[in-house]
Tab-separated table of C-alpha atoms and ligand atoms in Angstrom:
chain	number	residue	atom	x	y	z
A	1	UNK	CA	12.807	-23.070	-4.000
A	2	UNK	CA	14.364	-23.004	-0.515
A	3	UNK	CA	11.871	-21.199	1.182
A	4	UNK	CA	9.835	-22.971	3.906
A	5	UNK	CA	6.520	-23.706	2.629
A	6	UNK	CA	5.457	-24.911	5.927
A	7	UNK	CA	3.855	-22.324	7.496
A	8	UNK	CA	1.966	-21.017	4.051
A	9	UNK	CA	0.629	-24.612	3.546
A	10	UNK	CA	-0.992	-24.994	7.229
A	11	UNK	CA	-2.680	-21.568	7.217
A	12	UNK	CA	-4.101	-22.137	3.375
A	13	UNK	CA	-5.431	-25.754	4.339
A	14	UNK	CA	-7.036	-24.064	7.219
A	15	UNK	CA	-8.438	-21.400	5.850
A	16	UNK	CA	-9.349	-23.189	2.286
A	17	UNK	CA	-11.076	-25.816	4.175
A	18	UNK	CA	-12.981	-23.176	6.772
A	19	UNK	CA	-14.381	-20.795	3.206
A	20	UNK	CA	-15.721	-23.872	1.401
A	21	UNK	CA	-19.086	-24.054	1.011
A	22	UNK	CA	-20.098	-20.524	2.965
A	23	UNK	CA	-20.626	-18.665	0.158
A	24	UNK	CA	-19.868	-15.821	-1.293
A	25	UNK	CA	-16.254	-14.416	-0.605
A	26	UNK	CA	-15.411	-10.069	0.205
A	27	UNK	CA	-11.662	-9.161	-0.337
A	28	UNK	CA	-11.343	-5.936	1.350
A	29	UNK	CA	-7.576	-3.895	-0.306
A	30	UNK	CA	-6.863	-0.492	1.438
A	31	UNK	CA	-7.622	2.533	-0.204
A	32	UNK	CA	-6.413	3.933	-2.637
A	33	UNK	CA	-4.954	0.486	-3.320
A	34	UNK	CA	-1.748	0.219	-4.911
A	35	UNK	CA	-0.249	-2.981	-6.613
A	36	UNK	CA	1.020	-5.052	-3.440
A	37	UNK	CA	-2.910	-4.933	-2.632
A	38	UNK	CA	-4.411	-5.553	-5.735
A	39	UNK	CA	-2.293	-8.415	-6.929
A	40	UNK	CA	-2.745	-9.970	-3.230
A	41	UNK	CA	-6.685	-9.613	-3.614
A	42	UNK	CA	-6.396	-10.831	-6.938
A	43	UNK	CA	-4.046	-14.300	-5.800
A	44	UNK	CA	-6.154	-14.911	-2.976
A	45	UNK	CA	-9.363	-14.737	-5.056
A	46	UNK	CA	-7.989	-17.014	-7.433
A	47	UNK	CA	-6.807	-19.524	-4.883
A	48	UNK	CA	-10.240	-19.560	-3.219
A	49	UNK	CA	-11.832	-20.279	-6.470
A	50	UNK	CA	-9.447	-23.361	-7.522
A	51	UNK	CA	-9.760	-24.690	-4.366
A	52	UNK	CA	-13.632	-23.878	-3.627
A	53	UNK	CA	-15.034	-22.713	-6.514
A	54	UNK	CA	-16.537	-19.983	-4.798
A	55	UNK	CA	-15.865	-16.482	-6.317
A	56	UNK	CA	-14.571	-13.611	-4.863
A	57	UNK	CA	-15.581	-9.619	-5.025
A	58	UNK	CA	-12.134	-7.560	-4.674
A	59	UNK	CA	-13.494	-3.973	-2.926
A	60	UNK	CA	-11.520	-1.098	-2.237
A	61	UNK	CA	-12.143	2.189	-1.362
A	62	UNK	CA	-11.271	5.658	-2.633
A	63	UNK	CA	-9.525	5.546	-5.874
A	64	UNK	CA	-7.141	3.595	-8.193
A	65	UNK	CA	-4.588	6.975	-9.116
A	66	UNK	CA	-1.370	6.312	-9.725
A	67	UNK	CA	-0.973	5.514	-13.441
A	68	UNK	CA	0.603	2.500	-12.871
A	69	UNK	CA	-1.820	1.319	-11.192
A	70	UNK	CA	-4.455	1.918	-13.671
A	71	UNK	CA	-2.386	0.466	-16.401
A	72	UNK	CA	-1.854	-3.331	-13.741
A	73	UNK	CA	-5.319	-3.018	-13.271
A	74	UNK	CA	-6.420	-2.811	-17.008
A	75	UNK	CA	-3.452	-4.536	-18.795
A	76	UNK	CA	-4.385	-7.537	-16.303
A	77	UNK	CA	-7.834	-7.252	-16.153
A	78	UNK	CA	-8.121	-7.044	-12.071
A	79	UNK	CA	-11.744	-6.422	-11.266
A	80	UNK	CA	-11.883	-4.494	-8.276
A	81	UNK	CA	-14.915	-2.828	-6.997
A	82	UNK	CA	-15.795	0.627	-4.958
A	83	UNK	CA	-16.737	-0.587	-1.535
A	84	UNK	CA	-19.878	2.248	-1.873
A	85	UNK	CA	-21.806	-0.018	-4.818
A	86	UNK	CA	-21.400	-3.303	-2.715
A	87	UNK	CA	-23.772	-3.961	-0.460
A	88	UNK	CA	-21.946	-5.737	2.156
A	89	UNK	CA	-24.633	-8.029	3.964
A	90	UNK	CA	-24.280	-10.377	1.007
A	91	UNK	CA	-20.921	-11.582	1.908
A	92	UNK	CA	-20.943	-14.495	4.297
A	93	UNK	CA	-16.782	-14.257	3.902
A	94	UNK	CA	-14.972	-11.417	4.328
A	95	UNK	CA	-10.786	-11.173	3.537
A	96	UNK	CA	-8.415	-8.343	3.934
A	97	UNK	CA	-5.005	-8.014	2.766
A	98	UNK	CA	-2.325	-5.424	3.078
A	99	UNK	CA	-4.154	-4.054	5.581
A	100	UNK	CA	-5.778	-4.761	8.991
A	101	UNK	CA	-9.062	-3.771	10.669
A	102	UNK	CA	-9.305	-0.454	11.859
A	103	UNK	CA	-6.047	1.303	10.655
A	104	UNK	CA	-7.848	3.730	8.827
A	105	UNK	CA	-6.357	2.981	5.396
A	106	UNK	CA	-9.454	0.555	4.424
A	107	UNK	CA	-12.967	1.640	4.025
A	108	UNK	CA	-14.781	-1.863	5.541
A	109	UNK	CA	-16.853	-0.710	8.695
A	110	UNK	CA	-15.338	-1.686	11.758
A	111	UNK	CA	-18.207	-2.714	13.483
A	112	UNK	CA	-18.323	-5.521	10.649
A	113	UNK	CA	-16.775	-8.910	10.822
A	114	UNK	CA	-14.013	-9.674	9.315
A	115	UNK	CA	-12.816	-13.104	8.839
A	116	UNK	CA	-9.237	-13.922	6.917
A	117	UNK	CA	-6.291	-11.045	7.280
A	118	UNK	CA	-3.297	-11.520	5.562
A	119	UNK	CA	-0.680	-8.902	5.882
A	120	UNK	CA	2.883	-7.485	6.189
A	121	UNK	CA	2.345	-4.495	8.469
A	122	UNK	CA	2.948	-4.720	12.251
A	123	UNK	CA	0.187	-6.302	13.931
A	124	UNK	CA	-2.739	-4.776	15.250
A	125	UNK	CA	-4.662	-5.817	18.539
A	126	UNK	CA	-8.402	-5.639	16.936
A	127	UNK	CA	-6.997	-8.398	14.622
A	128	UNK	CA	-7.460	-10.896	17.520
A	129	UNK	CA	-11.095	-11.036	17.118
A	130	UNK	CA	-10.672	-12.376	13.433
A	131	UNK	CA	-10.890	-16.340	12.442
A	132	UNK	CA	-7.494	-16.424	10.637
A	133	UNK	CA	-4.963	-14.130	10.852
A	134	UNK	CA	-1.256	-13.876	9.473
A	135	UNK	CA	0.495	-11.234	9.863
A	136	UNK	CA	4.331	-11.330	8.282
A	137	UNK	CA	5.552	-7.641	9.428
A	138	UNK	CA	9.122	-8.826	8.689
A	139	UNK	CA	8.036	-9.403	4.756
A	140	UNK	CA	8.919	-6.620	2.320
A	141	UNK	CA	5.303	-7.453	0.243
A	142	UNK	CA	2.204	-9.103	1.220
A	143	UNK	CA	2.258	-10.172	-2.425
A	144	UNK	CA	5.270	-12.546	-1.254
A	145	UNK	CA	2.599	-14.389	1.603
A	146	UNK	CA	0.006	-15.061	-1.188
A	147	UNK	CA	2.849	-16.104	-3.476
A	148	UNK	CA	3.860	-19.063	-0.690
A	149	UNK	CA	0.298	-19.992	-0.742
A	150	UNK	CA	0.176	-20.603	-4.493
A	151	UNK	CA	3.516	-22.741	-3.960
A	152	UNK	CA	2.469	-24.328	-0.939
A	153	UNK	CA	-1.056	-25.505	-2.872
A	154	UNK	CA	0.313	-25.866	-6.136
A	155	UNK	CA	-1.375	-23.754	-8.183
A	156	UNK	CA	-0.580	-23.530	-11.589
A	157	UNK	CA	1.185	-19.474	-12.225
A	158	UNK	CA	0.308	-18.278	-15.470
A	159	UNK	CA	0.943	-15.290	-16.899
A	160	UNK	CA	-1.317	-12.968	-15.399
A	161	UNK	CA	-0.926	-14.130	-12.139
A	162	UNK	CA	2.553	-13.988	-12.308
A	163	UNK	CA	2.832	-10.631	-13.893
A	164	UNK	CA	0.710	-8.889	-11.290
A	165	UNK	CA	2.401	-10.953	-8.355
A	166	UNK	CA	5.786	-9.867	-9.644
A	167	UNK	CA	4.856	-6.122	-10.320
A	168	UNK	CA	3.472	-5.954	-6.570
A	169	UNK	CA	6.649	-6.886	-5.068
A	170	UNK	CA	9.154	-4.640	-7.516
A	171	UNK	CA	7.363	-2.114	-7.218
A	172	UNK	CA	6.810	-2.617	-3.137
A	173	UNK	CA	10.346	-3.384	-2.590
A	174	UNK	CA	11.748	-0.790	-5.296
A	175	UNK	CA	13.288	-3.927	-7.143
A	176	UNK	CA	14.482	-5.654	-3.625
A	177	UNK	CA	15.985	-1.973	-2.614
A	178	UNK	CA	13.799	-1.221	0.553
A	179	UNK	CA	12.533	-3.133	3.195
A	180	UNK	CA	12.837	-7.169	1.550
A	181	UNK	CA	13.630	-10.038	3.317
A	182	UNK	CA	15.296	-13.652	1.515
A	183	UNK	CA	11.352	-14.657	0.789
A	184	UNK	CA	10.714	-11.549	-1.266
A	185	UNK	CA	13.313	-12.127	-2.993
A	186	UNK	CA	13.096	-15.761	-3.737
A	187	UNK	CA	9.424	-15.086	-5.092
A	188	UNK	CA	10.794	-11.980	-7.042
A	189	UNK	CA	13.583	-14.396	-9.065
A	190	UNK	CA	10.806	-17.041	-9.014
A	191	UNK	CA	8.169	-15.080	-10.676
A	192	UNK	CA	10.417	-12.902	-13.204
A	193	UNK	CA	10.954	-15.515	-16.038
A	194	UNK	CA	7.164	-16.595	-15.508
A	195	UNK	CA	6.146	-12.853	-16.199
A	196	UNK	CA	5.328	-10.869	-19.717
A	197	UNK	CA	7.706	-7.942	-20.365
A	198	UNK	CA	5.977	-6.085	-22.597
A	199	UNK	CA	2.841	-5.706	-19.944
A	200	UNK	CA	5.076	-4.642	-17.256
A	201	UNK	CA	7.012	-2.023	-19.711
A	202	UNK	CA	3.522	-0.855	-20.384
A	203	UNK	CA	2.644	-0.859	-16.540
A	204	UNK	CA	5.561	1.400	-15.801
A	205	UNK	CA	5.705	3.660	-18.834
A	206	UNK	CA	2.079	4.752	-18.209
A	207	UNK	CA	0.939	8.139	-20.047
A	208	UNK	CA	0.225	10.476	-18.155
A	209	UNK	CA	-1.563	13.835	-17.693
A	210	UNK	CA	-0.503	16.995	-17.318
A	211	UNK	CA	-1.634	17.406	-13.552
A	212	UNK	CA	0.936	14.397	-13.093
A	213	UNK	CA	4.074	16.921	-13.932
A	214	UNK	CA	2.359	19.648	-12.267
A	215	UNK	CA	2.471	17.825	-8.973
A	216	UNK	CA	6.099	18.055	-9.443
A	217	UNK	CA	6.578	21.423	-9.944
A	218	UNK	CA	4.008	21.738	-6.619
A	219	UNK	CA	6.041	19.696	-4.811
A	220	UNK	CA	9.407	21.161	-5.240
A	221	UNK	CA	8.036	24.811	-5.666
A	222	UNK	CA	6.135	23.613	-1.450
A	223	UNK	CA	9.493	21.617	-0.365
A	224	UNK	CA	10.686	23.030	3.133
A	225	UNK	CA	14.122	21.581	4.285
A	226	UNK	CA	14.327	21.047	8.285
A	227	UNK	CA	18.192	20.484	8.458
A	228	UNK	CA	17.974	16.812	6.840
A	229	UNK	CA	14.240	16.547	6.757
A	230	UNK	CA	12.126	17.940	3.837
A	231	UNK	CA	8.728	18.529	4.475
A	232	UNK	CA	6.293	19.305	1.035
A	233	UNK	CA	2.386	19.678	0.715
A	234	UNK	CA	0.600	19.454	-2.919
A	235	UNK	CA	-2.650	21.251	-1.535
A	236	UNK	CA	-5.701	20.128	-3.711
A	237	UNK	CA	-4.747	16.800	-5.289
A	238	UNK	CA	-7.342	15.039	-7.432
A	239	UNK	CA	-5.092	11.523	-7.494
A	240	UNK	CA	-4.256	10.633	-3.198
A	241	UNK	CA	-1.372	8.196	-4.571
A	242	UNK	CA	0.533	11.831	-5.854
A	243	UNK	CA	1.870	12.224	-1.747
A	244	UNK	CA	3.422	8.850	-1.585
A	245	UNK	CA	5.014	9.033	-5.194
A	246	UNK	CA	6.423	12.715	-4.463
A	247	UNK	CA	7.642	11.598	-1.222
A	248	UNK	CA	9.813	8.780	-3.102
A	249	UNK	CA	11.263	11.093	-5.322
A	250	UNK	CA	12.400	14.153	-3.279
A	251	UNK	CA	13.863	11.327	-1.069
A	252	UNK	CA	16.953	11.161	-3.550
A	253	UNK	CA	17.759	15.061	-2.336
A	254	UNK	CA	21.111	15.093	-1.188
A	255	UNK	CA	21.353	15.279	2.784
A	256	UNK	CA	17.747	14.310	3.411
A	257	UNK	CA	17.069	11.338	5.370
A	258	UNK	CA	13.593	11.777	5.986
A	259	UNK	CA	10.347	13.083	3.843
A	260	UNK	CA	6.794	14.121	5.116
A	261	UNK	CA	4.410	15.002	1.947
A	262	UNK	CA	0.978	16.113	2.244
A	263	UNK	CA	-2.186	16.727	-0.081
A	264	UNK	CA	-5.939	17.411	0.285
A	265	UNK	CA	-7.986	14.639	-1.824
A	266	UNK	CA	-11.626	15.479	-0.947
A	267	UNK	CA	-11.211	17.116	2.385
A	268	UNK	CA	-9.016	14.611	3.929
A	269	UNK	CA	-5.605	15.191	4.559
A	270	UNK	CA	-3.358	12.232	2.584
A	271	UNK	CA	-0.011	11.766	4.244
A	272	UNK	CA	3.422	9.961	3.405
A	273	UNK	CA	6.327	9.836	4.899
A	274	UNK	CA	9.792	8.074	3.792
A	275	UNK	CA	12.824	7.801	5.232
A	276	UNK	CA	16.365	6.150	4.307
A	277	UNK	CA	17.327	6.425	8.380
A	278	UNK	CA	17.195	2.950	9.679
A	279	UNK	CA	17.323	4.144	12.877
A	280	UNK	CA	13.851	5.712	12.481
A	281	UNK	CA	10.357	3.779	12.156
A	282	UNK	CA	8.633	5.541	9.547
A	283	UNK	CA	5.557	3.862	10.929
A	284	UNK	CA	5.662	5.116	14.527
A	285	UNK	CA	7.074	8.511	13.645
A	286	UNK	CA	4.187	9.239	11.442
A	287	UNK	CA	1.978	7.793	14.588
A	288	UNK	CA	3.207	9.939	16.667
A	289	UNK	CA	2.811	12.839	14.438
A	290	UNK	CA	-0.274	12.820	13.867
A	291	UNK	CA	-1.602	11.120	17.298
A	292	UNK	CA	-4.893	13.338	18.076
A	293	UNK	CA	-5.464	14.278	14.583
A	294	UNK	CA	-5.902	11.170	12.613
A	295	UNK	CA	-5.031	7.681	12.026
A	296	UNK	CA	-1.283	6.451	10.489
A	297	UNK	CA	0.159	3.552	9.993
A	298	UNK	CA	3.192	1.631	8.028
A	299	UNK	CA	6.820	-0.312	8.472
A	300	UNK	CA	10.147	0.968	9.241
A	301	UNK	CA	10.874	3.199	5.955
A	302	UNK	CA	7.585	4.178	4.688
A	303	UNK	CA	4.331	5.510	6.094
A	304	UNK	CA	1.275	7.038	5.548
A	305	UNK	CA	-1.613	8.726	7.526
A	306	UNK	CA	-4.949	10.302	6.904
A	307	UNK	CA	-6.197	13.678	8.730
A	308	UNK	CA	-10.069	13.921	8.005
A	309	UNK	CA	-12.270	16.155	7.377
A	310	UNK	CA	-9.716	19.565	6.782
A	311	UNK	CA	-12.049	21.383	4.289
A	312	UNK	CA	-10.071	22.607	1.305
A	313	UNK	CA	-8.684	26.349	2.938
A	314	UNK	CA	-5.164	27.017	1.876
A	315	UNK	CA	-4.475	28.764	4.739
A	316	UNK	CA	-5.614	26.268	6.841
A	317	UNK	CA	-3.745	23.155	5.034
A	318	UNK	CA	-0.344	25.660	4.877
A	319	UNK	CA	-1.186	25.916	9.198
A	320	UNK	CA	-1.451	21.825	9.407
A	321	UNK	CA	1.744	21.578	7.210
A	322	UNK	CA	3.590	23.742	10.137
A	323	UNK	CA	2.012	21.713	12.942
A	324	UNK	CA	2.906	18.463	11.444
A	325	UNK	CA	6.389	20.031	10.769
A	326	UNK	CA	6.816	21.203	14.126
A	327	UNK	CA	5.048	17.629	15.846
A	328	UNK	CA	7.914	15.732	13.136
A	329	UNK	CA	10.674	17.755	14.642
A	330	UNK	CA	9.317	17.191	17.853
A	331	UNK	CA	9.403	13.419	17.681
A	332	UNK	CA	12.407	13.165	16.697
A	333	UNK	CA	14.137	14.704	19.147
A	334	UNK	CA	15.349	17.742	16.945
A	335	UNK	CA	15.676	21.551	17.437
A	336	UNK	CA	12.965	23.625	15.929
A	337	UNK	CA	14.588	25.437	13.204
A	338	UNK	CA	13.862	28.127	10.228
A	339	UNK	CA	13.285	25.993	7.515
A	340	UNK	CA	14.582	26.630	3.729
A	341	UNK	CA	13.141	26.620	0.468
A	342	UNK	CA	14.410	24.320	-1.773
A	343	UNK	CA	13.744	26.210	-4.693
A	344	UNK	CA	14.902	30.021	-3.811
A	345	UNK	CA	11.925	32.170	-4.037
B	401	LIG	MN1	1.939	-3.777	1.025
């Protein structure tokens, strides 16, 4: 190990020794978690328990989707509960990770305290008024922070924990392909040998149904190509992760450097974007897109926002996908142009 503990050893002792004894412990994930937020809830649960004793609830809120993410939180048994059957006045502690105070990707009231965040997305002001805060922007996973914690207080990795940590940051990272720095990949090598192969075959060979391939045929039959930009909307969805997995694949399309997907999940407007442009910051683009409408967030090559409520019209989701078209080309500093099916009609 040649990472610096340092750092991830202060912050733990601080915030081990500030939990004990106050009782029961909230870890808030963002919605619609994925793995890099469930294994993080998950580590920092199980820290706080070795070192405390005191147990954690893991709350999210909308839906685990993405079949993956079913199969992580099943295969490793990862209790996570809907934020709507907690009631939140019984937690004297409350934790967030992968996620910050009002970003709009969590479902904890804001006007709530909130006491631990731990994260990997650029820093947000409202943080300030929270007891313990640290932020890594610069790491690809916030898996990778609650990884340096487990080092720093030498806790024991078993298989479980190791599985789920791993998953989080492979599947972040796209195997240490996007956005990783030397400590993601340190825990990545550290964590592979320690993990169980046939659980994380099942975790990413998860069946699935047949709205799953009919996403795909939505999203390429709805894909719009703005010189190298594609822009594709999914309409109804009934699983929110669909935008962000869509937007990874079209992607690979030769000539496109940046992807904006869209999809109505209960009358809010999901969105993703993705880009392979390192001259771009998927996380202020999508800002800036959708400034006025809703609330965005993310790093420098992928991004998501929410637009809410947009009842389910069509016509009316086909209109937003041409604003937030127009606003994308806008932002960029490109010419408006005709765009092009990518399937001929
Ligand atoms: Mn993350």
């Amino acid at each position: 190990m040649t990472i610096d503990l340092q750092k991830a050893r202060e912050f733990s002792d601080k915030v081990i020794e500030w939990v004990r004894g106050k009782g029961r412990i909230l870890i808030v994930a963002h919605d619609n978690p994925d793995p890099d937020s469930l294994a993080s809830a998950f580590a920092l649960g199980h820290l706080l328990l070795l070192k405390t004793g005191q147990e954690s609830t893991i709350a999210f809120g909308g839906v685990i989707g993405r079949g993956e993410n079913r199969a992580l939180v099943s295969e490793l048994e990862i209790k996570a509960i809907p934020m709507e059957e907690l009631d939140l006045s019984l937690f004297p502690v409350v934790c967030m990770v992968d996620t910050q105070p009002g970003t709009g990707n969590n479902s904890y009231p804001v006007d709530r305290p909130v006491h631990v965040v731990i994260d990997h997305h650029p820093s947000r002001e409202i943080c300030d008024s929270c007891r313990w805060v640290d932020v890594r922007p610069e790491y690809g996973a916030c898996a990778t922070i609650l990884f340096e914690y487990l080092q720093a207080q030498e806790i024991y990795l078993g298989t479980k924990l190791a599985t789920m940590l791993y998953y989080a940051i492979k599947s972040e990272t796209q195997d240490l392909g996007r956005e990783w720095t030397r400590a993601d990949r340190e825990a990545y090598l550290h964590l592979f040998p320690l993990s169980n192969n046939r659980i994380l075959f099942n975790i990413t060979h998860p069946e699935s149904p047949r709205e799953y391939f009919l996403s795909f045929n939505q999203a390429l039959e709805s894909a719009r190509i703005y010189g190298d930009l594609l822009v594709f909307n999914l309409y109804a969805i009934d699983n929110p992760d669909m935008v962000a997995e869509m937007a990874d694949f079209l992607l690979r399309m030769e000539g496109v450097t940046l992807v904006l997907g869209m999809g109505n999940y209960q009358d809010k407007e999901i969105l993703s974007l993705r880009t392979t442009d390192l001259s771009v910051n998927a996380g202020e683009v999508i800002q800036a897109v959708v400034a006025g409408l809703g609330t965005a967030g993310g790093h420098g090559m992928t991004a998501g926002g929410q637009i809410h409520p947009l009842q389910g019209d069509r016509a009316l989701q086909k209109e937003l996908e041409n604003t937030l078209a127009r606003r994308l080309l806008e932002t960029l500093g490109k010419t408006p142009c005709r765009p092009k099916r990518l399937v001929p009609s």
